[in-house]
Amino acid sequence: MRRLVLVIEYMGTAYSGWQSQKHKNTVCDVLTEAIEKIVGEKITLFASGRTDLGVHALRQYAHFDTNSDILPFKLCLGVNTKLPYDIAVKECYEVDDTFDARKSAVSKTYLYKIYISPTHSPLRKFTHAQLYFPLNIDKMKQAAAYLVGEHDFTAFMATGGQTKTAVRTIFDVKISSIGDEIHFEVTGNGFLYNMVRIIVGTLVKVGQGKIPPQQVKQMLELKKRSLGGKTMPPEGLYLLKVRYPEKYLVK
Amino acid sequence: MRRLVLVIEYMGTAYSGWQSQKHKNTVCDVLTEAIEKIVGEKITLFASGRTDLGVHALRQYAHFDTNSDILPFKLCLGVNTKLPYDIAVKECYEVDDTFDARKSAVSKTYLYKIYISPTHSPLRKFTHAQLYFPLNIDKMKQAAAYLVGEHDFTAFMATGGQTKTAVRTIFDVKISSIGDEIHFEVTGNGFLYNMVRIIVGTLVKVGQGKIPPQQVKQMLELKKRSLGGKTMPPEGLYLLKVRYPEKYLVK
């Protein structure tokens, strides 16, 4: 039995998210079926984490066990011939069986893209959220600083999430203004249900001048979701990368 | 009678190019129909130039005459409600009747995006060309320098183009390496049929080390298309901007 890990890119627009669901078109199900055609046996895929309906991934990771002795690069090429255009296996590595795509992850980074314009963008319709008016970047950076560190993120979790504790560590929040776009990069050791989309929605509310940057601190302390901003839509969100311990040699 | 000019963004994937054609889905026809619904009369749209099947535009310009006294910003919002998601009017200005979207243009800039990877990119399938291997940027920059200036570009024209003369002036060719992408920006006073796609295809051949940078000079002198590279596919090409004399106040 060998364990293989895949690096996967997908455009989430056509899918009901990553996680396998009955009677739904999910990335996990489509990918599992493609892999099974190549390795000639049933497999079970374990991802670094779920992504929701419409959310994209540039470097999602998932592992599976197989009896096949196929070379990793041949698996990568073979599986791609069985996939629709909106899912691609970018890389494949063999790893020892202590590796787990979810449990071994040291950190995950999400990217959120917002296009700022009073009119919509045909070329960015499925890849960016849109806001009509500019945001105050400095205020958003001030607010984001309160998020960095270990906190109870109950105020940044959608109802419906299942978790023992809402304590997570955010390592970094980068905010960049690039032409008519604003990009947010959030890195943490784990994320709650809808957490990135609520973080960005709250930073947007700060950037619009509707709440002061300090309110983010209050949200954390009071654990009050209602003090924050809207949950941003899925089309602007990307799982950008996942970091693993160096011993696994998984880039 | 008033003359209005529109700035238009479109994703070209679903269209048989800009130019109106019988029994074809073209950007010009779809846009004309939407405008006619708002101004309540037949109009004729004149663009800065055609774009081919599958080619995108970030800022295409087109003018038309109308008896309607609708305010430009209201026309912009109204027309957008009548358009499919892949075409949008970004701006609208009133101009005097000496303005002509094609004839008044001082320069046009095209952008060409290439994604470099041995595996395809789901998120860039319709917006980038793809090449498997890295290109030598320095050699491409050397080659591009020969293109700048006034030249007879017969060697960079596809058959089927109709033009009195193949003499054009290229003002600038910018080549940038951005992560796993290479972007080409070509600015000139006018372009022949498929000219940008042949320029990029030829620079790619130089970047692959298959021909020396000096061969671009020879192509111009000998007017031999066969010395160059392939015509690159349409999905990587964007009409990025068009510049007009300042007196028209058209940004």
Short mmCIF file of C-alpha atoms in Angstrom, two decimals:
data_model
loop_
_atom_site.label_atom_id
_atom_site.label_comp_id
_atom_site.label_asym_id
_atom_site.label_seq_id
_atom_site.Cartn_x
_atom_site.Cartn_y
_atom_site.Cartn_z
CA MET A 1 0.00 0.00 0.00
CA ARG A 2 1.36 3.41 -0.95
CA ARG A 3 0.17 6.86 0.03
CA LEU A 4 0.06 9.55 -2.68
CA VAL A 5 -0.69 13.23 -2.25
CA LEU A 6 -2.06 15.45 -5.01
CA VAL A 7 -1.87 19.21 -5.49
CA ILE A 8 -5.13 20.25 -7.12
CA GLU A 9 -6.37 23.42 -8.82
CA TYR A 10 -10.07 23.92 -9.46
CA MET A 11 -12.55 26.53 -10.49
CA GLY A 12 -15.37 26.02 -7.99
CA THR A 13 -18.13 27.75 -9.97
CA ALA A 14 -19.83 24.56 -11.22
CA TYR A 15 -19.43 22.53 -8.01
CA SER A 16 -21.28 22.11 -4.72
CA GLY A 17 -17.94 22.51 -2.95
CA TRP A 18 -15.22 19.96 -2.23
CA GLN A 19 -16.92 17.49 0.08
CA SER A 20 -18.68 14.41 -1.32
CA GLN A 21 -22.49 14.67 -1.06
CA LYS A 22 -25.24 12.45 -2.39
CA HIS A 23 -26.86 13.74 -5.61
CA LYS A 24 -24.47 16.71 -5.80
CA ASN A 25 -21.67 17.52 -8.19
CA THR A 26 -18.62 17.88 -5.94
CA VAL A 27 -14.91 18.25 -6.67
CA CYS A 28 -14.07 15.28 -4.44
CA ASP A 29 -16.47 12.94 -6.26
CA VAL A 30 -15.37 13.96 -9.76
CA LEU A 31 -11.70 13.65 -8.83
CA THR A 32 -12.16 10.31 -7.04
CA GLU A 33 -13.84 8.86 -10.11
CA ALA A 34 -11.00 10.07 -12.37
CA ILE A 35 -8.31 8.61 -10.07
CA GLU A 36 -10.14 5.26 -9.86
CA LYS A 37 -10.10 5.01 -13.66
CA ILE A 38 -6.31 5.33 -13.61
CA VAL A 39 -5.39 3.16 -10.59
CA GLY A 40 -8.07 0.53 -11.34
CA GLU A 41 -9.41 0.28 -7.80
CA LYS A 42 -11.66 2.13 -5.35
CA ILE A 43 -9.91 4.90 -3.40
CA THR A 44 -10.85 7.41 -0.70
CA LEU A 45 -9.61 10.99 -0.97
CA PHE A 46 -8.79 13.08 2.12
CA ALA A 47 -8.35 16.82 1.53
CA SER A 48 -6.60 19.48 3.63
CA GLY A 49 -10.10 20.80 4.29
CA ARG A 50 -13.42 21.47 2.60
CA THR A 51 -14.12 24.37 0.33
CA ASP A 52 -17.69 25.61 -0.05
CA LEU A 53 -19.92 25.86 -3.07
CA GLY A 54 -18.39 28.20 -5.69
CA VAL A 55 -15.03 28.57 -3.88
CA HIS A 56 -11.85 28.01 -5.93
CA ALA A 57 -8.52 26.40 -5.12
CA LEU A 58 -5.10 27.14 -6.58
CA ARG A 59 -3.29 24.54 -4.46
CA GLN A 60 -5.65 22.22 -2.60
CA TYR A 61 -3.98 19.06 -1.22
CA ALA A 62 -5.52 15.61 -0.90
CA HIS A 63 -4.06 12.17 -0.13
CA PHE A 64 -5.19 8.60 -0.84
CA ASP A 65 -3.87 5.08 -0.47
CA THR A 66 -3.47 2.72 -3.39
CA ASN A 67 -2.06 -0.69 -4.32
CA SER A 68 -1.15 0.65 -7.76
CA ASP A 69 2.58 1.09 -8.48
CA ILE A 70 2.00 3.90 -11.01
CA LEU A 71 4.68 6.61 -11.04
CA PRO A 72 3.43 9.88 -9.48
CA PHE A 73 3.98 11.98 -12.61
CA LYS A 74 2.15 9.41 -14.75
CA LEU A 75 -0.77 9.42 -12.33
CA CYS A 76 -0.87 13.21 -12.58
CA LEU A 77 -0.96 13.17 -16.41
CA GLY A 78 -3.36 10.22 -16.54
CA VAL A 79 -5.90 11.64 -14.10
CA ASN A 80 -5.92 14.95 -15.99
CA THR A 81 -7.08 13.16 -19.14
CA LYS A 82 -10.13 11.94 -17.19
CA LEU A 83 -11.06 15.30 -15.64
CA PRO A 84 -13.26 18.14 -16.91
CA TYR A 85 -11.37 21.37 -17.69
CA ASP A 86 -12.26 23.02 -14.37
CA ILE A 87 -10.29 20.54 -12.20
CA ALA A 88 -6.58 19.75 -12.68
CA VAL A 89 -3.99 17.74 -10.80
CA LYS A 90 -0.92 19.99 -10.79
CA GLU A 91 1.54 17.77 -8.89
CA CYS A 92 1.70 14.32 -7.28
CA TYR A 93 4.10 13.00 -4.60
CA GLU A 94 4.56 9.72 -2.79
CA VAL A 95 4.58 10.23 1.00
CA ASP A 96 5.00 7.98 4.02
CA ASP A 97 1.83 6.86 5.75
CA THR A 98 2.14 9.31 8.63
CA PHE A 99 1.23 12.10 6.22
CA ASP A 100 -2.36 13.30 6.42
CA ALA A 101 -3.52 16.13 4.13
CA ARG A 102 -5.63 17.65 6.91
CA LYS A 103 -3.87 16.73 10.16
CA SER A 104 -0.30 17.31 8.95
CA ALA A 105 -1.03 20.82 7.67
CA VAL A 106 0.97 23.49 9.51
CA SER A 107 -0.87 26.42 7.97
CA LYS A 108 -3.32 27.30 5.24
CA THR A 109 -3.53 30.50 3.23
CA TYR A 110 -6.70 31.81 1.62
CA LEU A 111 -6.84 34.58 -0.98
CA TYR A 112 -9.89 36.82 -1.42
CA LYS A 113 -10.21 39.08 -4.50
CA ILE A 114 -12.51 42.08 -4.72
CA TYR A 115 -13.02 44.13 -7.88
CA ILE A 116 -13.93 47.77 -7.20
CA SER A 117 -16.15 49.41 -9.81
CA PRO A 118 -19.69 50.74 -10.22
CA THR A 119 -20.12 48.40 -13.21
CA HIS A 120 -19.56 44.64 -13.26
CA SER A 121 -16.58 42.98 -14.93
CA PRO A 122 -17.35 40.28 -17.54
CA LEU A 123 -13.82 38.90 -17.23
CA ARG A 124 -13.99 38.67 -13.42
CA LYS A 125 -17.61 37.54 -12.95
CA PHE A 126 -16.77 34.11 -11.49
CA THR A 127 -13.36 34.91 -9.98
CA HIS A 128 -13.87 38.11 -7.96
CA ALA A 129 -16.41 39.66 -5.64
CA GLN A 130 -17.43 43.19 -6.63
CA LEU A 131 -17.92 46.36 -4.62
CA TYR A 132 -19.07 49.69 -6.04
CA PHE A 133 -16.86 52.06 -4.05
CA PRO A 134 -13.20 52.23 -2.93
CA LEU A 135 -12.21 51.03 0.54
CA ASN A 136 -9.88 52.66 3.06
CA ILE A 137 -6.88 50.31 3.01
CA ASP A 138 -5.15 51.83 6.06
CA LYS A 139 -8.20 51.35 8.28
CA MET A 140 -8.57 47.75 7.09
CA LYS A 141 -4.90 47.07 7.90
CA GLN A 142 -5.42 48.50 11.41
CA ALA A 143 -8.44 46.24 11.90
CA ALA A 144 -6.64 43.18 10.50
CA ALA A 145 -3.84 43.57 13.06
CA TYR A 146 -6.30 42.68 15.85
CA LEU A 147 -6.97 39.32 14.19
CA VAL A 148 -3.34 38.16 14.21
CA GLY A 149 -2.48 35.76 17.04
CA GLU A 150 -4.38 33.08 18.96
CA HIS A 151 -8.01 34.06 19.58
CA ASP A 152 -11.45 32.60 20.08
CA PHE A 153 -12.99 33.30 16.66
CA THR A 154 -16.61 32.54 17.64
CA ALA A 155 -17.63 35.95 16.24
CA PHE A 156 -16.16 34.96 12.85
CA MET A 157 -17.95 31.63 12.47
CA ALA A 158 -21.18 30.96 10.57
CA THR A 159 -23.85 28.91 12.30
CA GLY A 160 -23.80 25.32 11.10
CA GLY A 161 -20.11 24.80 11.67
CA GLN A 162 -19.15 21.82 13.83
CA THR A 163 -16.08 22.31 15.97
CA LYS A 164 -14.96 21.54 19.51
CA THR A 165 -13.29 24.88 19.98
CA ALA A 166 -13.34 28.17 18.10
CA VAL A 167 -9.76 28.95 19.13
CA ARG A 168 -7.52 29.37 16.09
CA THR A 169 -4.24 31.15 15.34
CA ILE A 170 -4.04 33.67 12.52
CA PHE A 171 -0.40 34.14 11.47
CA ASP A 172 -0.84 36.91 8.95
CA VAL A 173 -3.38 39.07 7.11
CA LYS A 174 -2.00 40.83 4.00
CA ILE A 175 -4.09 43.47 2.24
CA SER A 176 -2.95 44.83 -1.14
CA SER A 177 -4.42 47.34 -3.52
CA ILE A 178 -3.66 46.26 -7.11
CA GLY A 179 -5.13 48.60 -9.73
CA ASP A 180 -8.92 48.33 -9.44
CA GLU A 181 -8.70 45.25 -7.20
CA ILE A 182 -8.11 44.61 -3.49
CA HIS A 183 -6.59 41.28 -2.46
CA PHE A 184 -6.68 39.79 1.04
CA GLU A 185 -4.36 36.93 2.03
CA VAL A 186 -5.19 35.26 5.35
CA THR A 187 -2.86 32.62 6.80
CA GLY A 188 -3.77 30.58 9.86
CA ASN A 189 -3.42 27.18 11.50
CA GLY A 190 -7.06 26.40 10.81
CA PHE A 191 -10.32 28.06 9.84
CA LEU A 192 -13.91 27.86 11.06
CA TYR A 193 -16.97 27.60 8.83
CA ASN A 194 -17.10 30.70 6.56
CA MET A 195 -14.36 32.31 8.67
CA VAL A 196 -12.39 33.93 5.82
CA ARG A 197 -15.53 35.27 4.16
CA ILE A 198 -16.69 36.80 7.48
CA ILE A 199 -13.22 38.24 8.16
CA VAL A 200 -13.14 39.89 4.72
CA GLY A 201 -16.75 41.10 5.08
CA THR A 202 -15.88 42.68 8.42
CA LEU A 203 -12.71 44.31 7.06
CA VAL A 204 -14.78 45.66 4.15
CA LYS A 205 -17.23 47.24 6.63
CA VAL A 206 -14.23 48.89 8.32
CA GLY A 207 -12.88 50.02 4.93
CA GLN A 208 -16.28 51.56 4.13
CA GLY A 209 -16.07 53.60 7.36
CA LYS A 210 -19.21 51.95 8.76
CA ILE A 211 -17.45 50.56 11.86
CA PRO A 212 -14.13 51.59 13.48
CA PRO A 213 -11.08 49.26 13.26
CA GLN A 214 -11.28 48.71 17.05
CA GLN A 215 -14.64 46.97 16.65
CA VAL A 216 -12.76 43.88 15.42
CA LYS A 217 -11.12 43.68 18.85
CA GLN A 218 -14.54 43.96 20.52
CA MET A 219 -15.96 41.24 18.28
CA LEU A 220 -13.23 38.85 19.43
CA GLU A 221 -13.70 39.76 23.10
CA LEU A 222 -17.51 39.74 23.11
CA LYS A 223 -17.76 36.82 20.64
CA LYS A 224 -20.52 38.71 18.84
CA ARG A 225 -20.96 37.88 15.12
CA SER A 226 -23.55 40.69 14.83
CA LEU A 227 -20.87 43.37 15.35
CA GLY A 228 -19.15 42.32 12.09
CA GLY A 229 -19.79 42.67 8.39
CA LYS A 230 -21.56 40.46 5.86
CA THR A 231 -20.31 37.03 4.81
CA MET A 232 -18.67 37.77 1.45
CA PRO A 233 -19.81 35.71 -1.58
CA PRO A 234 -17.86 32.56 -2.55
CA GLU A 235 -16.65 33.59 -6.03
CA GLY A 236 -13.81 35.81 -4.67
CA LEU A 237 -12.34 33.08 -2.42
CA TYR A 238 -9.38 30.80 -3.22
CA LEU A 239 -7.55 28.20 -1.16
CA LEU A 240 -4.11 29.53 -2.14
CA LYS A 241 -1.70 27.15 -0.41
CA VAL A 242 -1.18 24.69 2.43
CA ARG A 243 2.12 24.30 4.25
CA TYR A 244 3.37 20.93 5.59
CA PRO A 245 6.40 19.97 7.74
CA GLU A 246 9.57 19.88 5.64
CA LYS A 247 10.20 16.19 6.32
CA TYR A 248 7.35 15.27 3.95
CA LEU A 249 9.04 17.06 1.02
CA VAL A 250 5.62 18.12 -0.19
CA LYS A 251 6.02 21.58 -1.68
CA MET B 1 -28.30 64.20 -33.21
CA ARG B 2 -25.71 63.42 -30.52
CA ARG B 3 -22.63 61.22 -30.66
CA LEU B 4 -21.93 58.95 -27.70
CA VAL B 5 -18.86 56.81 -27.11
CA LEU B 6 -18.85 53.69 -24.94
CA VAL B 7 -15.98 51.97 -23.13
CA ILE B 8 -16.74 48.24 -23.25
CA GLU B 9 -15.34 45.19 -21.46
CA TYR B 10 -16.09 41.70 -22.77
CA MET B 11 -15.08 38.13 -22.38
CA GLY B 12 -14.78 36.95 -25.98
CA THR B 13 -15.04 33.20 -25.34
CA ALA B 14 -18.68 32.84 -26.41
CA TYR B 15 -18.53 35.22 -29.39
CA SER B 16 -17.52 35.09 -33.05
CA GLY B 17 -15.51 38.26 -32.47
CA TRP B 18 -16.60 41.91 -32.48
CA GLN B 19 -17.75 42.47 -36.05
CA SER B 20 -21.39 41.93 -37.03
CA GLN B 21 -21.89 38.82 -39.18
CA LYS B 22 -25.02 37.12 -40.45
CA HIS B 23 -26.04 34.06 -38.36
CA LYS B 24 -23.20 34.58 -35.88
CA ASN B 25 -23.21 35.64 -32.24
CA THR B 26 -21.03 38.77 -32.22
CA VAL B 27 -20.30 41.34 -29.53
CA CYS B 28 -21.32 44.19 -31.85
CA ASP B 29 -24.75 42.66 -32.59
CA VAL B 30 -25.55 41.82 -28.96
CA LEU B 31 -24.49 45.29 -27.82
CA THR B 32 -26.36 47.08 -30.63
CA GLU B 33 -29.57 45.27 -29.69
CA ALA B 34 -29.15 46.23 -26.01
CA ILE B 35 -28.52 49.91 -26.86
CA GLU B 36 -31.53 50.02 -29.20
CA LYS B 37 -33.76 48.81 -26.35
CA ILE B 38 -32.63 51.78 -24.25
CA VAL B 39 -32.57 54.60 -26.84
CA GLY B 40 -35.71 53.33 -28.62
CA GLU B 41 -34.32 53.61 -32.16
CA LYS B 42 -32.01 51.83 -34.59
CA ILE B 43 -28.32 52.68 -34.14
CA THR B 44 -25.04 51.73 -35.81
CA LEU B 45 -21.98 51.01 -33.65
CA PHE B 46 -18.45 51.83 -34.84
CA ALA B 47 -15.61 50.27 -32.81
CA SER B 48 -11.93 51.24 -32.55
CA GLY B 49 -11.29 48.01 -34.44
CA ARG B 50 -12.38 44.40 -34.69
CA THR B 51 -11.40 41.71 -32.28
CA ASP B 52 -11.38 38.09 -33.46
CA LEU B 53 -13.30 35.06 -32.24
CA GLY B 54 -12.44 34.33 -28.59
CA VAL B 55 -10.43 37.54 -28.05
CA HIS B 56 -11.27 39.65 -24.98
CA ALA B 57 -11.40 43.40 -24.38
CA LEU B 58 -10.82 45.31 -21.18
CA ARG B 59 -11.41 48.73 -22.77
CA GLN B 60 -12.83 48.54 -26.27
CA TYR B 61 -14.29 51.83 -27.57
CA ALA B 62 -17.28 52.27 -29.87
CA HIS B 63 -19.34 55.30 -30.91
CA PHE B 64 -22.87 55.74 -32.25
CA ASP B 65 -25.26 58.57 -33.10
CA THR B 66 -28.66 58.93 -31.50
CA ASN B 67 -31.64 61.30 -31.24
CA SER B 68 -32.17 60.21 -27.65
CA ASP B 69 -31.37 62.79 -24.94
CA ILE B 70 -30.57 60.13 -22.31
CA LEU B 71 -27.77 61.07 -19.88
CA PRO B 72 -24.55 59.11 -20.57
CA PHE B 73 -24.40 57.47 -17.11
CA LYS B 74 -28.04 56.41 -17.39
CA LEU B 75 -27.39 54.89 -20.79
CA CYS B 76 -24.46 52.97 -19.29
CA LEU B 77 -26.55 51.54 -16.43
CA GLY B 78 -29.57 50.89 -18.66
CA VAL B 79 -27.67 49.06 -21.39
CA ASN B 80 -25.97 46.84 -18.78
CA THR B 81 -29.38 45.61 -17.62
CA LYS B 82 -30.01 44.37 -21.18
CA LEU B 83 -26.65 42.63 -21.67
CA PRO B 84 -25.50 39.08 -20.86
CA TYR B 85 -22.88 38.88 -18.09
CA ASP B 86 -19.96 38.59 -20.52
CA ILE B 87 -20.37 42.09 -22.01
CA ALA B 88 -20.44 45.30 -19.94
CA VAL B 89 -20.50 49.00 -20.71
CA LYS B 90 -17.97 50.49 -18.26
CA GLU B 91 -18.23 54.18 -19.20
CA CYS B 92 -20.14 56.45 -21.58
CA TYR B 93 -19.25 59.97 -22.82
CA GLU B 94 -20.85 62.49 -25.14
CA VAL B 95 -18.42 63.62 -27.85
CA ASP B 96 -18.53 66.07 -30.75
CA ASP B 97 -19.24 64.61 -34.16
CA THR B 98 -15.62 64.80 -35.34
CA PHE B 99 -14.83 61.92 -32.96
CA ASP B 100 -14.53 58.51 -34.62
CA ALA B 101 -13.71 55.46 -32.46
CA ARG B 102 -11.47 54.03 -35.18
CA LYS B 103 -10.09 57.04 -37.06
CA SER B 104 -9.46 59.27 -34.02
CA ALA B 105 -7.45 56.60 -32.17
CA VAL B 106 -3.85 57.68 -31.55
CA SER B 107 -2.69 54.30 -30.31
CA LYS B 108 -3.98 50.91 -29.22
CA THR B 109 -2.50 48.57 -26.63
CA TYR B 110 -2.99 44.82 -26.64
CA LEU B 111 -2.16 42.52 -23.74
CA TYR B 112 -1.25 38.86 -24.24
CA LYS B 113 -1.12 36.48 -21.24
CA ILE B 114 0.69 33.13 -21.24
CA TYR B 115 0.55 30.65 -18.35
CA ILE B 116 3.69 28.49 -18.07
CA SER B 117 3.14 24.98 -16.67
CA PRO B 118 3.19 21.36 -17.79
CA THR B 119 -0.40 21.00 -16.56
CA HIS B 120 -3.36 23.17 -17.56
CA SER B 121 -4.94 25.77 -15.27
CA PRO B 122 -8.70 25.43 -14.63
CA LEU B 123 -8.88 29.04 -13.48
CA ARG B 124 -7.08 30.36 -16.58
CA LYS B 125 -8.55 28.10 -19.27
CA PHE B 126 -10.37 30.87 -21.18
CA THR B 127 -8.17 33.83 -20.22
CA HIS B 128 -4.59 32.68 -20.89
CA ALA B 129 -2.65 30.73 -23.48
CA GLN B 130 -0.52 27.93 -22.01
CA LEU B 131 3.02 26.80 -22.69
CA TYR B 132 4.73 23.85 -21.02
CA PHE B 133 8.22 25.29 -20.53
CA PRO B 134 9.77 28.58 -19.35
CA LEU B 135 10.87 31.18 -21.90
CA ASN B 136 14.06 33.25 -22.01
CA ILE B 137 12.79 36.74 -21.21
CA ASP B 138 16.03 38.55 -22.08
CA LYS B 139 16.15 37.08 -25.58
CA MET B 140 12.49 37.99 -26.14
CA LYS B 141 13.20 41.56 -25.05
CA GLN B 142 16.11 41.76 -27.51
CA ALA B 143 13.87 40.50 -30.30
CA ALA B 144 11.03 42.84 -29.35
CA ALA B 145 13.33 45.87 -29.67
CA TYR B 146 13.54 45.27 -33.45
CA LEU B 147 9.78 45.67 -33.73
CA VAL B 148 9.65 49.14 -32.21
CA GLY B 149 9.40 51.95 -34.77
CA GLU B 150 7.81 52.32 -38.22
CA HIS B 151 8.13 49.15 -40.29
CA ASP B 152 6.44 47.19 -43.03
CA PHE B 153 4.85 44.38 -40.99
CA THR B 154 3.93 42.12 -43.95
CA ALA B 155 5.74 39.25 -42.21
CA PHE B 156 3.45 39.68 -39.18
CA MET B 157 0.14 39.61 -41.03
CA ALA B 158 -2.14 36.61 -41.54
CA THR B 159 -3.47 35.99 -45.02
CA GLY B 160 -7.04 37.22 -45.36
CA GLY B 161 -6.33 40.69 -44.00
CA GLN B 162 -7.40 43.59 -46.20
CA THR B 163 -5.19 46.62 -46.04
CA LYS B 164 -3.68 49.17 -48.43
CA THR B 165 -0.33 49.18 -46.69
CA ALA B 166 1.35 46.96 -44.09
CA VAL B 167 3.33 49.89 -42.70
CA ARG B 168 2.56 50.44 -39.01
CA THR B 169 4.35 52.02 -36.06
CA ILE B 170 4.94 50.03 -32.89
CA PHE B 171 5.56 52.41 -29.97
CA ASP B 172 6.39 49.88 -27.29
CA VAL B 173 6.59 46.17 -26.47
CA LYS B 174 6.67 45.39 -22.72
CA ILE B 175 7.41 41.85 -21.56
CA SER B 176 6.96 40.95 -17.89
CA SER B 177 7.41 37.75 -15.96
CA ILE B 178 4.78 37.58 -13.18
CA GLY B 179 4.96 34.38 -11.13
CA ASP B 180 4.05 31.53 -13.48
CA GLU B 181 2.79 33.91 -16.18
CA ILE B 182 4.38 36.00 -18.92
CA HIS B 183 2.56 39.13 -20.07
CA PHE B 184 3.20 40.99 -23.34
CA GLU B 185 1.92 44.54 -23.87
CA VAL B 186 2.14 45.80 -27.44
CA THR B 187 1.29 49.43 -28.24
CA GLY B 188 1.04 50.71 -31.81
CA ASN B 189 -0.76 53.14 -34.09
CA GLY B 190 -2.57 50.28 -35.80
CA PHE B 191 -2.48 46.51 -36.20
CA LEU B 192 -2.78 44.13 -39.14
CA TYR B 193 -4.88 40.94 -39.16
CA ASN B 194 -3.59 38.62 -36.37
CA MET B 195 -0.53 40.87 -35.96
CA VAL B 196 -0.28 40.73 -32.15
CA ARG B 197 -0.78 36.96 -32.07
CA ILE B 198 1.97 36.50 -34.69
CA ILE B 199 4.29 38.92 -32.84
CA VAL B 200 3.83 36.99 -29.58
CA GLY B 201 4.19 33.63 -31.35
CA THR B 202 7.45 34.81 -32.88
CA LEU B 203 8.77 36.17 -29.57
CA VAL B 204 7.85 32.81 -27.97
CA LYS B 205 9.92 31.00 -30.62
CA VAL B 206 12.83 33.29 -29.72
CA GLY B 207 12.23 32.67 -26.00
CA GLN B 208 12.32 28.92 -26.65
CA GLY B 209 15.73 29.32 -28.29
CA LYS B 210 14.45 28.01 -31.64
CA ILE B 211 15.36 31.17 -33.54
CA PRO B 212 17.80 34.00 -32.66
CA PRO B 213 16.46 37.45 -31.69
CA GLN B 214 18.00 38.90 -34.89
CA GLN B 215 15.60 36.81 -37.00
CA VAL B 216 12.86 39.31 -36.16
CA LYS B 217 14.90 41.96 -37.96
CA GLN B 218 15.26 39.66 -40.98
CA MET B 219 11.52 38.94 -40.98
CA LEU B 220 10.79 42.66 -41.25
CA GLU B 221 13.39 43.18 -44.01
CA LEU B 222 12.54 40.07 -46.06
CA LYS B 223 8.76 40.31 -45.35
CA LYS B 224 8.73 36.54 -44.76
CA ARG B 225 5.98 35.24 -42.46
CA SER B 226 7.56 31.77 -42.61
CA LEU B 227 10.60 32.91 -40.62
CA GLY B 228 8.40 33.63 -37.58
CA GLY B 229 6.55 31.62 -34.95
CA LYS B 230 3.01 30.29 -34.77
CA THR B 231 -0.06 32.48 -34.51
CA MET B 232 -0.90 32.28 -30.80
CA PRO B 233 -4.45 31.22 -29.81
CA PRO B 234 -7.11 33.89 -29.14
CA GLU B 235 -7.84 33.17 -25.46
CA GLY B 236 -4.69 34.95 -24.21
CA LEU B 237 -5.38 38.20 -26.11
CA TYR B 238 -7.01 41.36 -24.73
CA LEU B 239 -7.61 44.78 -26.25
CA LEU B 240 -6.28 46.62 -23.19
CA LYS B 241 -6.76 50.29 -24.07
CA VAL B 242 -7.14 52.85 -26.84
CA ARG B 243 -5.75 56.35 -26.61
CA TYR B 244 -7.50 59.40 -28.17
CA PRO B 245 -6.47 63.07 -28.53
CA GLU B 246 -7.00 64.94 -25.27
CA LYS B 247 -9.48 67.38 -26.78
CA TYR B 248 -12.13 64.65 -26.81
CA LEU B 249 -11.85 64.16 -23.02
CA VAL B 250 -12.38 60.43 -23.56
CA LYS B 251 -10.29 58.68 -20.94
#
